[in-house]
Coordinates of C-alpha atoms in Angstrom, one line a residue:
M14 CA 82.3 83.8 -4.6
H15 CA 86.1 83.6 -4.4
S16 CA 86.2 86.8 -2.3
T17 CA 83.5 85.4 0.0
G18 CA 85.4 82.2 0.5
K19 CA 88.5 84.1 1.3
R20 CA 86.7 86.2 3.9
N21 CA 85.3 83.0 5.5
F22 CA 88.8 81.5 5.6
L23 CA 90.3 84.6 7.2
A24 CA 87.5 84.6 9.8
V25 CA 88.2 80.9 10.7
I26 CA 92.0 81.7 11.0
R27 CA 91.2 84.7 13.3
L28 CA 89.0 82.6 15.5
L29 CA 91.6 79.9 15.9
F30 CA 94.2 82.5 16.7
T31 CA 92.0 84.1 19.4
S32 CA 91.1 80.8 21.0
S33 CA 94.8 79.9 21.2
S34 CA 95.6 83.2 22.8
L35 CA 92.9 82.8 25.4
I36 CA 94.1 79.3 26.2
R37 CA 97.7 80.5 26.7
K38 CA 96.5 83.4 29.0
A39 CA 94.4 81.0 31.0
G40 CA 97.3 78.7 31.4
F41 CA 99.5 81.5 32.5
R42 CA 97.0 82.6 35.1
N43 CA 96.6 79.1 36.4
S44 CA 100.4 78.8 36.6
L45 CA 100.7 82.1 38.4
S46 CA 98.0 81.1 40.9
A47 CA 99.7 77.8 41.5
T48 CA 103.1 79.5 42.0
Y49 CA 101.6 82.0 44.5
A50 CA 99.8 79.2 46.4
T51 CA 103.1 77.2 46.5
R52 CA 105.0 80.2 47.8
C53 CA 102.4 80.9 50.5
S54 CA 102.4 77.3 51.5
T55 CA 106.1 77.3 52.1
L56 CA 106.1 80.3 54.5
C57 CA 108.3 79.7 57.5
L58 CA 106.5 78.5 60.6
N59 CA 108.4 81.0 62.8
D60 CA 107.3 83.9 60.5
A61 CA 103.7 82.8 60.9
E62 CA 104.1 82.6 64.7
E63 CA 105.7 86.0 64.8
S64 CA 102.8 87.4 62.9
V65 CA 100.3 85.9 65.2
V66 CA 102.2 87.0 68.4
S67 CA 102.7 90.5 67.0
S68 CA 99.0 90.8 66.2
T69 CA 98.2 89.5 69.7
R70 CA 100.5 92.0 71.3
V71 CA 99.0 94.8 69.4
N72 CA 95.5 93.7 70.4
H73 CA 96.6 93.2 74.0
R74 CA 98.2 96.6 74.2
K75 CA 94.9 98.4 73.9
K76 CA 91.7 97.9 75.8
V77 CA 88.5 99.5 74.7
E78 CA 86.3 100.8 77.5
C79 CA 82.8 101.9 76.7
V80 CA 81.8 105.0 78.6
G81 CA 78.2 105.7 77.7
E82 CA 78.0 105.9 73.9
K83 CA 81.7 106.8 73.5
E84 CA 84.7 104.5 73.4
K85 CA 87.8 105.4 75.3
V86 CA 91.1 103.7 74.5
R87 CA 93.4 103.0 77.5
E88 CA 96.9 101.7 77.0
I89 CA 98.1 99.0 79.5
P90 CA 101.3 100.3 81.3
S91 CA 104.4 98.7 80.0
S92 CA 106.7 99.4 83.0
P93 CA 106.6 99.6 86.8
L94 CA 107.2 103.4 86.4
Q95 CA 104.0 103.8 84.5
V96 CA 102.1 101.5 86.9
L97 CA 103.2 103.6 89.9
R98 CA 102.4 106.9 88.1
R99 CA 98.9 105.7 87.2
W100 CA 98.4 104.5 90.8
G101 CA 99.1 108.1 92.0
C102 CA 102.8 108.3 92.8
D103 CA 104.6 111.5 91.8
D104 CA 108.2 111.4 90.5
D105 CA 109.7 112.1 94.0
E106 CA 107.9 109.2 95.6
I107 CA 108.8 106.9 92.7
S108 CA 112.4 107.9 93.1
K109 CA 112.3 107.0 96.8
L110 CA 110.6 103.7 96.1
F111 CA 113.2 102.7 93.5
T112 CA 116.0 103.8 95.7
R113 CA 114.8 101.8 98.6
R114 CA 114.0 98.8 96.4
P115 CA 115.9 98.9 93.1
A116 CA 114.5 95.5 92.0
L117 CA 111.1 97.2 91.8
Q118 CA 112.2 98.8 88.5
R119 CA 112.3 95.3 87.0
A120 CA 109.1 94.0 88.6
N121 CA 106.4 92.2 86.6
V122 CA 104.0 94.8 85.5
A123 CA 100.9 92.7 85.8
Q124 CA 101.8 91.4 89.3
L125 CA 102.7 94.9 90.5
E126 CA 99.4 96.4 89.2
F127 CA 97.5 93.5 90.8
K128 CA 99.1 94.0 94.3
L129 CA 98.6 97.7 94.2
S130 CA 94.9 97.2 93.4
L131 CA 94.7 95.2 96.6
L132 CA 96.0 98.1 98.7
K133 CA 93.7 100.8 97.2
P134 CA 90.5 99.6 99.0
L135 CA 92.4 99.8 102.3
G136 CA 92.9 103.6 101.8
I137 CA 96.7 103.2 101.2
T138 CA 98.0 106.4 99.5
S139 CA 101.2 107.0 97.5
S140 CA 102.9 108.6 100.6
D141 CA 101.8 105.5 102.6
L142 CA 103.4 103.3 100.0
V143 CA 106.8 105.0 100.5
K144 CA 106.5 104.4 104.3
I145 CA 105.6 100.7 103.7
L146 CA 108.6 100.1 101.5
N147 CA 110.9 102.0 103.9
C148 CA 109.8 99.5 106.5
R149 CA 109.6 96.4 104.4
P150 CA 111.6 96.8 101.1
R151 CA 110.6 93.3 99.9
F152 CA 106.9 93.9 100.5
F153 CA 105.9 93.5 96.8
S154 CA 108.0 90.4 96.5
C155 CA 105.7 88.6 99.0
R156 CA 102.3 87.0 98.4
I157 CA 100.1 89.6 100.0
H158 CA 97.0 88.3 98.3
L159 CA 96.9 85.0 100.3
V160 CA 93.9 84.8 102.6
L161 CA 93.5 88.6 102.1
D162 CA 89.7 88.8 102.5
E163 CA 89.7 86.7 105.7
R164 CA 92.6 88.7 107.1
I165 CA 91.0 92.1 106.4
N166 CA 87.7 91.0 107.8
Y167 CA 89.4 89.7 111.0
F168 CA 91.3 93.0 111.5
M169 CA 88.2 95.0 110.8
E170 CA 86.5 93.1 113.6
I171 CA 89.4 93.7 115.9
L172 CA 90.3 97.3 115.0
G173 CA 86.9 98.7 114.1
S174 CA 87.6 100.8 111.0
K175 CA 89.6 100.8 107.8
E176 CA 91.4 104.0 108.8
V177 CA 92.8 102.3 111.9
L178 CA 93.7 99.3 109.8
R179 CA 95.6 101.6 107.4
R180 CA 97.6 103.1 110.3
V181 CA 98.4 99.7 111.7
I182 CA 99.6 98.4 108.3
I183 CA 101.8 101.4 107.8
R184 CA 103.4 100.8 111.2
N185 CA 104.0 97.1 110.4
P186 CA 103.4 96.1 106.8
S187 CA 104.1 92.5 107.8
L188 CA 100.6 92.2 109.2
M189 CA 99.7 91.5 105.6
L190 CA 102.1 88.6 105.6
Y191 CA 102.0 86.9 109.0
D192 CA 100.1 83.6 109.1
L193 CA 96.6 84.4 110.2
D194 CA 95.8 81.2 112.2
D195 CA 99.3 80.5 113.6
K196 CA 100.5 84.0 114.4
I197 CA 97.9 86.7 114.4
K198 CA 94.9 85.1 116.0
P199 CA 96.8 83.4 118.9
A200 CA 98.6 86.7 119.9
I201 CA 95.4 88.8 119.7
E202 CA 93.4 86.2 121.7
F203 CA 96.1 86.1 124.3
Y204 CA 96.0 89.9 125.0
K205 CA 92.2 89.7 125.0
G206 CA 92.6 87.1 127.8
L207 CA 94.6 89.6 129.8
G208 CA 91.6 91.9 129.7
C209 CA 92.7 94.2 126.8
S210 CA 89.8 96.0 125.1
Q211 CA 89.5 96.8 121.4
Q212 CA 90.9 100.3 122.1
D213 CA 93.8 98.8 124.0
L214 CA 94.6 96.5 121.1
V215 CA 94.6 99.4 118.7
A216 CA 97.0 101.4 120.9
M217 CA 99.2 98.3 121.4
L218 CA 99.5 97.5 117.7
I219 CA 100.4 101.1 116.9
S220 CA 102.9 101.6 119.7
R221 CA 104.5 98.2 119.4
P222 CA 104.5 97.1 115.7
T223 CA 106.2 93.8 116.6
L224 CA 103.5 92.8 119.0
I225 CA 102.2 89.9 116.8
P226 CA 105.5 88.1 116.0
R227 CA 107.4 88.7 119.2
T228 CA 104.9 88.2 121.9
N229 CA 106.1 85.5 124.3
F230 CA 105.0 85.2 127.9
N231 CA 106.2 83.0 130.8
K232 CA 105.9 82.9 134.6
E233 CA 108.7 85.4 135.1
K234 CA 107.2 88.0 132.8
F235 CA 103.9 87.8 134.6
E236 CA 105.8 88.5 137.8
Y237 CA 107.4 91.5 136.3
I238 CA 104.0 92.9 135.4
L239 CA 102.9 92.4 139.0
K240 CA 106.1 94.2 140.3
T241 CA 105.2 97.3 138.3
G242 CA 102.1 97.7 140.5
V243 CA 100.0 98.5 137.4
T244 CA 96.6 96.9 137.6
R245 CA 94.5 95.6 134.7
E246 CA 92.1 98.6 135.1
S247 CA 95.0 101.1 134.7
K248 CA 95.5 102.9 131.4
M249 CA 99.2 102.0 131.5
F250 CA 98.5 98.2 131.7
K251 CA 98.3 97.7 128.0
Y252 CA 101.7 99.4 127.4
V253 CA 103.4 97.5 130.3
A254 CA 102.0 94.2 129.0
A255 CA 103.0 94.9 125.4
I256 CA 106.6 96.0 126.1
I257 CA 107.3 93.1 128.5
G258 CA 105.6 90.7 126.2
V259 CA 107.8 91.5 123.2
S260 CA 111.1 91.8 125.2
R261 CA 113.5 89.0 125.7
M262 CA 114.2 87.9 129.3
E263 CA 117.9 88.5 128.9
T264 CA 117.3 92.1 127.7
I265 CA 115.0 92.9 130.6
E266 CA 117.4 91.6 133.1
E267 CA 120.3 93.5 131.6
K268 CA 118.4 96.8 131.7
V269 CA 117.4 96.3 135.3
R270 CA 121.0 95.6 136.3
N271 CA 122.1 98.8 134.5
L272 CA 119.7 100.9 136.6
E273 CA 120.8 99.2 139.7
K274 CA 124.3 100.5 139.1
F275 CA 123.0 104.1 139.8
G276 CA 121.7 103.1 143.2
F277 CA 118.1 102.1 142.4
S278 CA 116.5 99.2 144.2
E279 CA 114.6 96.6 142.2
E280 CA 111.4 97.8 143.6
E281 CA 112.1 101.4 142.5
I282 CA 113.1 100.2 139.0
W283 CA 109.8 98.3 138.5
H284 CA 107.8 101.2 139.9
L285 CA 109.6 103.5 137.4
C286 CA 108.8 101.1 134.6
G287 CA 105.2 101.1 135.6
K288 CA 105.1 104.9 135.4
C289 CA 107.0 105.0 132.1
P290 CA 107.0 101.5 130.3
I291 CA 108.9 102.9 127.3
L292 CA 112.1 102.9 129.5
L293 CA 112.4 99.2 128.9
S294 CA 112.8 100.0 125.2
L295 CA 115.8 102.3 125.7
S296 CA 119.3 101.0 125.1
V297 CA 121.6 100.5 128.0
E298 CA 124.0 103.0 126.4
K299 CA 121.4 105.8 126.2
V300 CA 120.3 105.3 129.8
Q301 CA 124.0 105.4 131.0
R302 CA 124.8 108.6 129.1
N303 CA 121.7 110.5 130.3
M304 CA 122.1 109.3 133.9
T305 CA 125.8 110.3 133.9
F306 CA 125.0 113.8 132.6
I307 CA 122.1 114.3 135.0
I308 CA 124.3 113.3 138.0
A309 CA 127.7 114.7 137.0
S310 CA 126.8 117.8 135.0
M311 CA 123.4 118.9 136.2
K312 CA 124.3 118.0 139.8
L313 CA 120.9 116.4 140.3
P314 CA 120.4 113.3 142.6
A315 CA 119.9 110.0 140.7
H316 CA 116.5 109.5 142.3
S317 CA 115.2 112.7 140.6
V318 CA 114.6 110.3 137.7
V319 CA 112.0 108.4 139.8
K320 CA 109.9 111.6 139.9
H321 CA 110.8 112.7 136.3
P322 CA 111.4 109.5 134.3
W323 CA 111.1 111.4 131.0
L324 CA 114.6 112.8 131.6
L325 CA 115.9 109.4 130.3
L326 CA 113.9 109.8 127.1
L327 CA 115.4 113.2 126.1
N328 CA 118.1 113.4 123.4
L329 CA 121.3 114.2 125.2
E330 CA 123.0 116.2 122.4
S331 CA 120.1 118.1 120.9
R332 CA 117.9 118.7 124.0
L333 CA 119.2 117.8 127.4
K334 CA 122.8 119.2 127.3
P335 CA 122.2 122.4 125.2
R336 CA 119.2 123.5 127.4
A337 CA 120.9 122.7 130.7
D338 CA 124.1 124.6 129.5
L339 CA 122.1 127.6 128.5
V340 CA 120.1 127.8 131.7
K341 CA 123.4 127.6 133.6
R342 CA 124.9 130.3 131.4
V343 CA 121.9 132.6 132.1
L344 CA 122.3 132.1 135.8
E345 CA 126.1 132.8 135.6
M346 CA 125.4 136.1 133.8
R347 CA 123.0 137.0 136.6
L348 CA 120.1 137.3 134.1
K349 CA 116.5 136.6 134.9
P350 CA 114.3 134.5 132.6
L351 CA 110.9 135.8 131.4
I352 CA 109.1 133.6 134.0
K353 CA 110.2 133.9 137.6
E354 CA 111.2 130.9 139.6
V355 CA 111.1 128.5 136.6
N356 CA 113.0 125.3 137.4
I357 CA 115.2 123.2 135.1
F358 CA 112.6 120.5 134.7
T359 CA 110.1 123.0 133.3
A360 CA 112.7 124.4 131.0
L361 CA 113.5 121.0 129.6
R362 CA 109.9 120.2 128.8
M363 CA 109.1 123.4 127.0
S364 CA 108.7 123.6 123.2
E365 CA 111.7 125.1 121.4
K366 CA 109.9 128.3 120.6
R367 CA 108.7 128.7 124.3
F368 CA 112.2 127.9 125.7
L369 CA 113.9 130.6 123.5
K370 CA 111.3 133.2 124.4
V371 CA 111.7 132.6 128.1
Y372 CA 115.5 132.4 128.3
V373 CA 116.9 134.2 125.2
M374 CA 114.5 136.6 123.4
C375 CA 113.4 138.4 126.6
H376 CA 116.9 140.1 126.9
P377 CA 118.4 143.0 125.0
K378 CA 119.5 142.3 121.4
E379 CA 123.3 142.1 122.1
I380 CA 122.8 139.7 125.1
A381 CA 120.2 137.7 123.2
D382 CA 122.6 137.3 120.2
E383 CA 125.3 136.1 122.5
L384 CA 123.1 133.6 124.2
M385 CA 121.7 132.4 120.9
E386 CA 125.3 131.8 119.6
F387 CA 126.2 129.9 122.7
Y388 CA 123.0 127.8 122.4
E389 CA 123.6 127.0 118.7
K390 CA 127.2 126.1 119.4
S391 CA 126.2 123.7 122.1
K392 CA 123.7 122.0 119.7
N393 CA 126.3 121.8 117.0
M394 CA 128.4 119.6 119.2
K395 CA 126.1 116.8 118.2
R396 CA 127.1 117.2 114.5
L397 CA 130.8 117.1 115.5
A398 CA 130.3 114.0 117.5
E399 CA 128.5 112.3 114.6
K400 CA 131.3 113.3 112.3
Y401 CA 133.9 111.9 114.7
K402 CA 132.0 108.6 114.9
K403 CA 131.8 108.5 111.1
Y404 CA 135.5 109.0 110.6
I405 CA 136.4 106.5 113.4
R406 CA 134.2 103.8 111.7
K407 CA 136.0 104.4 108.4
G408 CA 139.4 104.3 110.0
F409 CA 140.3 107.9 109.2
P410 CA 142.0 110.2 111.7
F411 CA 139.7 113.0 112.9

C-alpha cells in the first residue's frame, strides 16, 4: 500500500516535470519564430530591391525558344560586339566599323539590334554595312525606323526591286533619313516631269547619290541643258539633267570659264558636256593639269579633247603621264609595238595588261626589263609627289 502510493506519487511528479518541459520548449519555439519573423521584417528595402532586380536580370538574360519538342536557350547579346557578330559581321568588318565610328562600341544594345533587324529584309549584308558607315558614320545614331514601311514601299514602286534599292542605299544611306514628303517625293516627281523613266531614275540615283537633297533648277539651268544639244530622247539626257541639277550655278560658271582659257568657245564647251556630262563634276585643278600636259608634253592640240573628252578623266600621275612617256621612249629607241600603226589615244585606253603586252613584253628580255623599269619609275613619281604634299602640309622640309 505504501509502495503503491509512492509509485503514484512519483508518476505524478514525472508528469508534472514532462509538462513543464514541453511548455518551455514550446515557448522557445514560439520565441525563435517571432525573432526570425522580426529579423525578416526588418530587411533593408534596398536589399530586397536588389534581389528582385538581380532575379529579373537573370530571367531577362535568357530566352527560351521552343523548336518542335525541344527547348533551346539563347542568350541575349550584352555588347555591340556580340550584336554585330550575331548579325553576320566578321572580326575584320567589326574592326572597320568601330574604327570609322568609335561611339558604336558604346551603343545601346537593344537599339542597335533593332536597327540592324530593319536592314536585314532589305538584303543589306555585313560588307554593305561597312560601306554604309564609311559613307555615313552617324547612320545608327539616326532614327531610321521613322516612316520606314512607307519609305520602302515608295522606293520599291520607283526602283522596281529590293536589289536595286539595296544598291541605291549603299550609294547614299541618307535616303533612309531624308524627309519622304518634303525631300524625296518632290525631287523624284520633278525628274519624272522632265520625262525620266524608271530606268533613268535608277541610273541617276546610282550615278548621282546627292540627287535628292541637292536638286535645284532655275531658268538658267534649263538653258544650259538646251545648249548641250541633248534631247529628252537621248540616253545622255538623264546624266546631263542630273549633274546640272545638283551643281551650283557658281560652280558651273567657274568650270566653263576654266575651259574657255584653253581656247574653247562656249558652244564647244556645252557640246563637250553633252558628250561627257561627268566633265562638270571634275575639279578646276584637275582639268587644268590634264590640259596643260596634253598641250605642253604630248604636243596635242587643245581641240583634240573635243573628240576625246575622256582624256580629261584619266589620272595624270598613274595613267596619262606614264603611258605617254613610255610610248615616247619606245619611239625614241626606234622600237615597234606589237600592233602596227597604233596611236596614242588607243594606247591610253588599253587595259594595263594589254598595254604592257603591246609596248613592253613583245621585245627581247633585256629591252623589256629596261622599258618596265622606266615605266615603273614614271608611275612612282606619283608616290613622291604625294609624299612631298604630305610633308609640305605638315611644315617639314622635303
